[in-house]
mmCIF file of C-alpha atoms in Angstrom:
data_model
loop_
_atom_site.group_PDB
_atom_site.id
_atom_site.type_symbol
_atom_site.label_atom_id
_atom_site.label_comp_id
_atom_site.label_asym_id
_atom_site.label_seq_id
_atom_site.Cartn_x
_atom_site.Cartn_y
_atom_site.Cartn_z
ATOM 1 C CA MET A 43 -13.008 -26.197 -11.744
ATOM 2 C CA SER A 44 -11.275 -25.937 -8.375
ATOM 3 C CA VAL A 45 -8.898 -23.092 -7.632
ATOM 4 C CA PRO A 46 -5.179 -23.925 -7.777
ATOM 5 C CA VAL A 47 -3.049 -24.422 -4.705
ATOM 6 C CA ALA A 48 -2.037 -21.064 -3.266
ATOM 7 C CA ASN A 49 1.483 -19.946 -4.083
ATOM 8 C CA PRO A 50 1.752 -16.329 -2.920
ATOM 9 C CA ARG A 51 5.013 -14.463 -3.294
ATOM 10 C CA PRO A 52 6.840 -13.991 0.018
ATOM 11 C CA ASP A 53 5.877 -10.718 1.640
ATOM 12 C CA ASP A 54 9.496 -9.575 1.636
ATOM 13 C CA GLU A 55 9.314 -9.510 -2.177
ATOM 14 C CA ILE A 56 6.269 -7.198 -2.125
ATOM 15 C CA GLU A 57 6.657 -3.417 -1.978
ATOM 16 C CA ARG A 58 3.110 -2.239 -2.797
ATOM 17 C CA VAL A 59 -0.401 -3.685 -2.477
ATOM 18 C CA LEU A 60 -3.653 -2.241 -3.830
ATOM 19 C CA ALA A 61 -6.981 -3.263 -2.295
ATOM 20 C CA ILE A 62 -10.113 -2.723 -4.412
ATOM 21 C CA VAL A 63 -13.553 -3.093 -2.803
ATOM 22 C CA ALA A 64 -17.112 -1.993 -3.444
ATOM 23 C CA HIS A 65 -18.018 -0.218 -0.189
ATOM 24 C CA PRO A 66 -16.366 1.494 2.753
ATOM 25 C CA ASP A 67 -15.891 -1.214 5.450
ATOM 26 C CA ASP A 68 -15.624 -4.149 2.984
ATOM 27 C CA ILE A 69 -11.844 -4.306 3.347
ATOM 28 C CA ASP A 70 -12.103 -4.079 7.133
ATOM 29 C CA PHE A 71 -14.442 -7.055 7.424
ATOM 30 C CA GLY A 72 -12.500 -9.136 4.927
ATOM 31 C CA GLY A 73 -8.830 -8.273 5.186
ATOM 32 C CA ALA A 74 -7.863 -5.440 7.546
ATOM 33 C CA GLY A 75 -5.865 -7.749 9.806
ATOM 34 C CA THR A 76 -3.770 -8.935 6.895
ATOM 35 C CA VAL A 77 -3.352 -5.343 5.718
ATOM 36 C CA ALA A 78 -2.079 -4.418 9.187
ATOM 37 C CA LYS A 79 0.510 -7.212 8.998
ATOM 38 C CA TRP A 80 1.642 -5.989 5.588
ATOM 39 C CA THR A 81 2.029 -2.360 6.607
ATOM 40 C CA ARG A 82 3.895 -3.344 9.775
ATOM 41 C CA ALA A 83 6.270 -5.298 7.542
ATOM 42 C CA GLY A 84 6.971 -2.137 5.538
ATOM 43 C CA ILE A 85 4.653 -2.812 2.587
ATOM 44 C CA GLU A 86 2.805 0.225 1.209
ATOM 45 C CA VAL A 87 -0.921 -0.494 0.960
ATOM 46 C CA SER A 88 -3.406 1.662 -0.961
ATOM 47 C CA TYR A 89 -7.199 1.410 -0.983
ATOM 48 C CA CYS A 90 -9.582 1.948 -3.898
ATOM 49 C CA ILE A 91 -13.227 2.223 -2.800
ATOM 50 C CA VAL A 92 -15.663 2.060 -5.696
ATOM 51 C CA THR A 93 -18.830 3.452 -4.050
ATOM 52 C CA ASP A 94 -19.458 5.831 -1.178
ATOM 53 C CA GLY A 95 -21.837 3.378 0.514
ATOM 54 C CA GLN A 96 -24.804 5.722 0.216
ATOM 55 C CA ALA A 97 -27.321 2.883 0.758
ATOM 56 C CA GLY A 98 -25.791 1.606 3.989
ATOM 57 C CA GLY A 99 -26.440 2.283 7.638
ATOM 58 C CA PHE A 100 -29.093 2.063 10.325
ATOM 59 C CA GLU A 101 -29.908 5.723 10.946
ATOM 60 C CA PRO A 102 -33.397 6.508 9.616
ATOM 61 C CA ASP A 103 -33.211 10.154 10.693
ATOM 62 C CA ARG A 104 -29.934 10.916 8.922
ATOM 63 C CA ASP A 105 -30.025 13.032 5.789
ATOM 64 C CA ARG A 106 -28.932 10.542 3.115
ATOM 65 C CA ALA A 107 -27.135 13.337 1.274
ATOM 66 C CA GLU A 108 -24.610 13.306 4.126
ATOM 67 C CA MET A 109 -23.701 9.639 3.719
ATOM 68 C CA PRO A 110 -20.921 9.907 1.124
ATOM 69 C CA ALA A 111 -18.951 12.300 3.314
ATOM 70 C CA VAL A 112 -19.666 10.265 6.451
ATOM 71 C CA ARG A 113 -18.556 7.012 4.906
ATOM 72 C CA ARG A 114 -15.423 8.447 3.333
ATOM 73 C CA ALA A 115 -14.434 9.885 6.705
ATOM 74 C CA GLU A 116 -15.098 6.573 8.466
ATOM 75 C CA GLN A 117 -13.044 4.656 5.912
ATOM 76 C CA THR A 118 -10.194 7.134 6.155
ATOM 77 C CA THR A 119 -10.100 6.721 9.939
ATOM 78 C CA ALA A 120 -10.363 2.940 9.655
ATOM 79 C CA ALA A 121 -7.475 2.838 7.206
ATOM 80 C CA GLN A 122 -5.241 4.766 9.580
ATOM 81 C CA HIS A 123 -5.701 2.070 12.241
ATOM 82 C CA VAL A 124 -4.029 -0.459 9.933
ATOM 83 C CA GLY A 125 -1.348 1.817 8.528
ATOM 84 C CA VAL A 126 -2.988 2.879 5.247
ATOM 85 C CA HIS A 127 -2.932 6.520 4.177
ATOM 86 C CA ASP A 128 -3.414 6.393 0.386
ATOM 87 C CA LEU A 129 -7.117 6.099 -0.469
ATOM 88 C CA HIS A 130 -8.816 6.446 -3.864
ATOM 89 C CA PHE A 131 -12.586 7.026 -3.790
ATOM 90 C CA LEU A 132 -14.270 6.519 -7.177
ATOM 91 C CA GLY A 133 -17.723 7.778 -6.141
ATOM 92 C CA TYR A 134 -19.914 5.215 -7.908
ATOM 93 C CA GLU A 135 -23.498 4.805 -6.709
ATOM 94 C CA ASP A 136 -24.053 2.218 -3.991
ATOM 95 C CA GLY A 137 -26.335 -0.565 -5.225
ATOM 96 C CA SER A 138 -25.841 0.102 -8.929
ATOM 97 C CA VAL A 139 -22.319 -1.158 -9.670
ATOM 98 C CA GLU A 140 -21.794 -3.055 -12.929
ATOM 99 C CA PRO A 141 -18.519 -4.360 -14.404
ATOM 100 C CA SER A 142 -18.715 -1.691 -17.070
ATOM 101 C CA ARG A 143 -15.977 -0.512 -19.385
ATOM 102 C CA GLU A 144 -15.951 2.757 -17.445
ATOM 103 C CA LEU A 145 -15.338 1.016 -14.123
ATOM 104 C CA ILE A 146 -12.668 -1.275 -15.559
ATOM 105 C CA ARG A 147 -10.914 1.752 -17.034
ATOM 106 C CA ASP A 148 -11.054 3.577 -13.684
ATOM 107 C CA LEU A 149 -9.581 0.549 -11.917
ATOM 108 C CA VAL A 150 -6.865 0.173 -14.542
ATOM 109 C CA ARG A 151 -5.952 3.819 -14.000
ATOM 110 C CA VAL A 152 -5.564 3.331 -10.256
ATOM 111 C CA ILE A 153 -3.577 0.100 -10.715
ATOM 112 C CA ARG A 154 -1.187 1.847 -13.091
ATOM 113 C CA GLU A 155 -0.823 4.768 -10.689
ATOM 114 C CA VAL A 156 -0.132 2.618 -7.628
ATOM 115 C CA ARG A 157 1.886 -0.072 -9.481
ATOM 116 C CA PRO A 158 1.281 -2.857 -6.944
ATOM 117 C CA GLN A 159 2.831 -6.305 -7.024
ATOM 118 C CA ARG A 160 -0.255 -7.693 -5.273
ATOM 119 C CA LEU A 161 -3.948 -6.914 -5.751
ATOM 120 C CA LEU A 162 -6.488 -7.590 -2.995
ATOM 121 C CA GLY A 163 -10.144 -7.742 -4.014
ATOM 122 C CA GLN A 164 -13.486 -9.440 -3.588
ATOM 123 C CA SER A 165 -14.918 -12.557 -5.193
ATOM 124 C CA PRO A 166 -16.846 -12.425 -8.475
ATOM 125 C CA GLU A 167 -18.508 -15.744 -7.581
ATOM 126 C CA ARG A 168 -21.568 -15.997 -5.363
ATOM 127 C CA ASN A 169 -21.066 -17.740 -2.033
ATOM 128 C CA TRP A 170 -24.382 -19.470 -1.361
ATOM 129 C CA SER A 171 -23.328 -20.562 2.122
ATOM 130 C CA ARG A 172 -22.727 -16.921 3.159
ATOM 131 C CA LEU A 173 -24.961 -14.933 0.830
ATOM 132 C CA PRO A 174 -24.508 -11.524 2.546
ATOM 133 C CA VAL A 175 -20.845 -11.470 1.475
ATOM 134 C CA SER A 176 -22.029 -11.802 -2.135
ATOM 135 C CA HIS A 177 -23.708 -8.408 -2.379
ATOM 136 C CA PRO A 178 -24.236 -7.618 -6.091
ATOM 137 C CA ASP A 179 -21.894 -4.634 -5.787
ATOM 138 C CA HIS A 180 -19.194 -6.929 -4.388
ATOM 139 C CA MET A 181 -19.462 -9.341 -7.301
ATOM 140 C CA ALA A 182 -19.631 -6.572 -9.921
ATOM 141 C CA THR A 183 -16.623 -4.786 -8.425
ATOM 142 C CA ALA A 184 -14.758 -8.085 -8.228
ATOM 143 C CA GLU A 185 -15.503 -8.940 -11.866
ATOM 144 C CA ALA A 186 -14.245 -5.533 -12.956
ATOM 145 C CA THR A 187 -11.189 -6.014 -10.733
ATOM 146 C CA VAL A 188 -10.378 -9.374 -12.298
ATOM 147 C CA ARG A 189 -10.720 -7.903 -15.800
ATOM 148 C CA ALA A 190 -8.454 -5.025 -14.825
ATOM 149 C CA PHE A 191 -5.961 -7.424 -13.223
ATOM 150 C CA TYR A 192 -5.838 -9.501 -16.388
ATOM 151 C CA PRO A 193 -5.439 -8.501 -19.084
ATOM 152 C CA ALA A 194 -6.208 -4.787 -19.097
ATOM 153 C CA ALA A 195 -3.766 -3.220 -16.610
ATOM 154 C CA GLY A 196 -0.734 -4.769 -18.241
ATOM 155 C CA ASN A 197 -1.839 -4.290 -21.831
ATOM 156 C CA PRO A 198 -0.671 -0.960 -23.310
ATOM 157 C CA TYR A 199 -3.293 -1.308 -26.040
ATOM 158 C CA ALA A 200 -6.170 -1.532 -23.563
ATOM 159 C CA PHE A 201 -7.560 1.917 -22.828
ATOM 160 C CA PRO A 202 -5.063 3.752 -25.029
ATOM 161 C CA GLU A 203 -6.327 7.063 -23.670
ATOM 162 C CA LEU A 204 -4.749 6.119 -20.336
ATOM 163 C CA GLU A 205 -1.504 5.041 -21.964
ATOM 164 C CA ALA A 206 -1.277 8.376 -23.740
ATOM 165 C CA ASP A 207 -2.061 10.659 -20.822
ATOM 166 C CA GLY A 208 -1.140 8.765 -17.657
ATOM 167 C CA PRO A 209 0.992 6.031 -16.105
ATOM 168 C CA LYS A 210 2.027 3.190 -18.376
ATOM 169 C CA ALA A 211 0.809 -0.405 -18.423
ATOM 170 C CA TRP A 212 1.596 -2.439 -15.321
ATOM 171 C CA ASP A 213 1.417 -6.210 -14.673
ATOM 172 C CA VAL A 214 0.351 -6.974 -11.114
ATOM 173 C CA GLY A 215 1.064 -10.699 -11.147
ATOM 174 C CA GLU A 216 -0.846 -11.757 -8.028
ATOM 175 C CA LEU A 217 -4.522 -11.534 -7.008
ATOM 176 C CA TRP A 218 -5.907 -12.212 -3.527
ATOM 177 C CA MET A 219 -9.690 -12.572 -3.259
ATOM 178 C CA MET A 220 -11.736 -12.225 -0.078
ATOM 179 C CA GLU A 221 -14.864 -14.334 0.537
ATOM 180 C CA HIS A 222 -14.353 -16.637 -2.432
ATOM 181 C CA PRO A 223 -16.212 -19.943 -1.931
ATOM 182 C CA GLU A 224 -12.991 -21.931 -2.407
ATOM 183 C CA ARG A 225 -10.305 -20.685 -0.028
ATOM 184 C CA ASN A 226 -6.697 -21.721 -0.463
ATOM 185 C CA HIS A 227 -4.723 -19.460 1.882
ATOM 186 C CA TYR A 228 -5.013 -18.234 5.492
ATOM 187 C CA VAL A 229 -3.168 -15.444 7.286
ATOM 188 C CA ASP A 230 -2.684 -15.567 11.063
ATOM 189 C CA ILE A 231 -3.812 -12.154 12.342
ATOM 190 C CA THR A 232 -3.715 -12.897 16.070
ATOM 191 C CA GLU A 233 -1.105 -10.229 16.793
ATOM 192 C CA VAL A 234 -2.940 -7.515 14.827
ATOM 193 C CA TYR A 235 -6.538 -8.373 15.694
ATOM 194 C CA ASP A 236 -6.920 -5.226 17.815
ATOM 195 C CA ALA A 237 -6.024 -3.084 14.795
ATOM 196 C CA LYS A 238 -8.587 -4.912 12.655
ATOM 197 C CA LEU A 239 -11.258 -4.418 15.305
ATOM 198 C CA ALA A 240 -10.420 -0.721 15.670
ATOM 199 C CA ALA A 241 -10.764 -0.332 11.907
ATOM 200 C CA LEU A 242 -14.152 -2.051 11.938
ATOM 201 C CA MET A 243 -15.439 -0.008 14.847
ATOM 202 C CA SER A 244 -14.547 3.175 12.932
ATOM 203 C CA HIS A 245 -17.566 2.538 10.686
ATOM 204 C CA ALA A 246 -19.937 3.743 13.393
ATOM 205 C CA SER A 247 -22.797 4.508 11.007
ATOM 206 C CA GLN A 248 -22.899 0.884 9.856
ATOM 207 C CA HIS A 249 -23.172 -1.077 13.108
ATOM 208 C CA GLN A 250 -26.645 -1.899 14.327
ATOM 209 C CA ASN A 251 -25.214 -3.749 17.339
ATOM 210 C CA PRO A 252 -21.698 -2.418 17.941
ATOM 211 C CA ASP A 253 -21.431 -4.073 21.361
ATOM 212 C CA GLY A 254 -21.854 -7.497 19.785
ATOM 213 C CA LEU A 255 -19.446 -6.925 16.905
ATOM 214 C CA PRO A 256 -16.194 -7.948 18.650
ATOM 215 C CA THR A 257 -17.603 -11.320 19.714
ATOM 216 C CA MET A 258 -18.970 -12.019 16.232
ATOM 217 C CA ILE A 259 -15.742 -11.086 14.439
ATOM 218 C CA GLN A 260 -13.561 -13.009 16.868
ATOM 219 C CA GLY A 261 -15.766 -16.077 16.415
ATOM 220 C CA TRP A 262 -15.352 -15.951 12.635
ATOM 221 C CA MET A 263 -11.610 -15.486 12.922
ATOM 222 C CA ARG A 264 -11.289 -18.431 15.346
ATOM 223 C CA GLU A 265 -13.193 -20.655 12.917
ATOM 224 C CA ASN A 266 -10.861 -19.616 10.107
ATOM 225 C CA ALA A 267 -7.796 -20.365 12.234
ATOM 226 C CA ALA A 268 -9.141 -23.787 13.167
ATOM 227 C CA THR A 269 -9.790 -24.594 9.505
ATOM 228 C CA ALA A 270 -6.249 -23.523 8.675
ATOM 229 C CA GLY A 271 -4.824 -25.744 11.403
ATOM 230 C CA PHE A 272 -3.397 -22.879 13.455
ATOM 231 C CA PRO A 273 -2.952 -23.345 17.234
ATOM 232 C CA ASP A 274 -5.920 -22.960 19.582
ATOM 233 C CA GLY A 275 -6.727 -19.360 20.366
ATOM 234 C CA HIS A 276 -5.345 -18.003 17.122
ATOM 235 C CA LEU A 277 -7.276 -15.834 14.653
ATOM 236 C CA ALA A 278 -7.075 -15.875 10.859
ATOM 237 C CA GLU A 279 -8.393 -14.307 7.668
ATOM 238 C CA PRO A 280 -9.066 -16.501 4.599
ATOM 239 C CA PHE A 281 -8.228 -15.759 0.965
ATOM 240 C CA THR A 282 -8.076 -17.275 -2.478
ATOM 241 C CA VAL A 283 -4.724 -16.498 -4.097
ATOM 242 C CA ILE A 284 -4.225 -16.587 -7.869
ATOM 243 C CA ARG A 285 -0.784 -16.152 -9.451
ATOM 244 C CA LEU A 286 -0.204 -15.094 -13.038
ATOM 245 C CA ARG A 287 3.527 -15.641 -12.783
#
């Protein structure tokens, strides 16, 4: 079944957004330009990073025990470039994420704490045309995110231990997915591309060829803009938007 036509709420109706991703740098590849536009418009954006990215990088001589701290620091710096200062690190193991009850509960807790009107996440469906974006951790995190989005976060009888001891049930209403095979919405990020690139370059431990990264990213963003029908020279990020109400 095809995804519905996108019908996102106007940004001026949105006060808070929560982005949930598997690894440090996932949000910066997929949506940091859009995040920068939101924060510049006065929207509060929070990040929830499920793993510490312990299995990433291209530094064979680095002590792997250092990686969680390195990657949290890189993500914190990257977030600042796009106006984000509220980060939640869940500390799951890189490469072993499953859409478990524990993970769904942890995501529900963060959603209820942040109380966003919009949730930004990854795709639970494999993209065979761009397999690297469909890392198993991405899909598992996305599946848990979708289950938290609906119905768990808004159901006071889901995870009653949270309802008793923490923030109350909260309906998000709108889900944006990055790297879904069927895209239905594009955001022009031309004016904030430099912020997106600065965020990406903050993940220094993850770039095997940092000098080539700007050209690669700009090429992808130009292709997206052309697909969206934006003017020549513009840059865009693609999404799949799902509305509950």
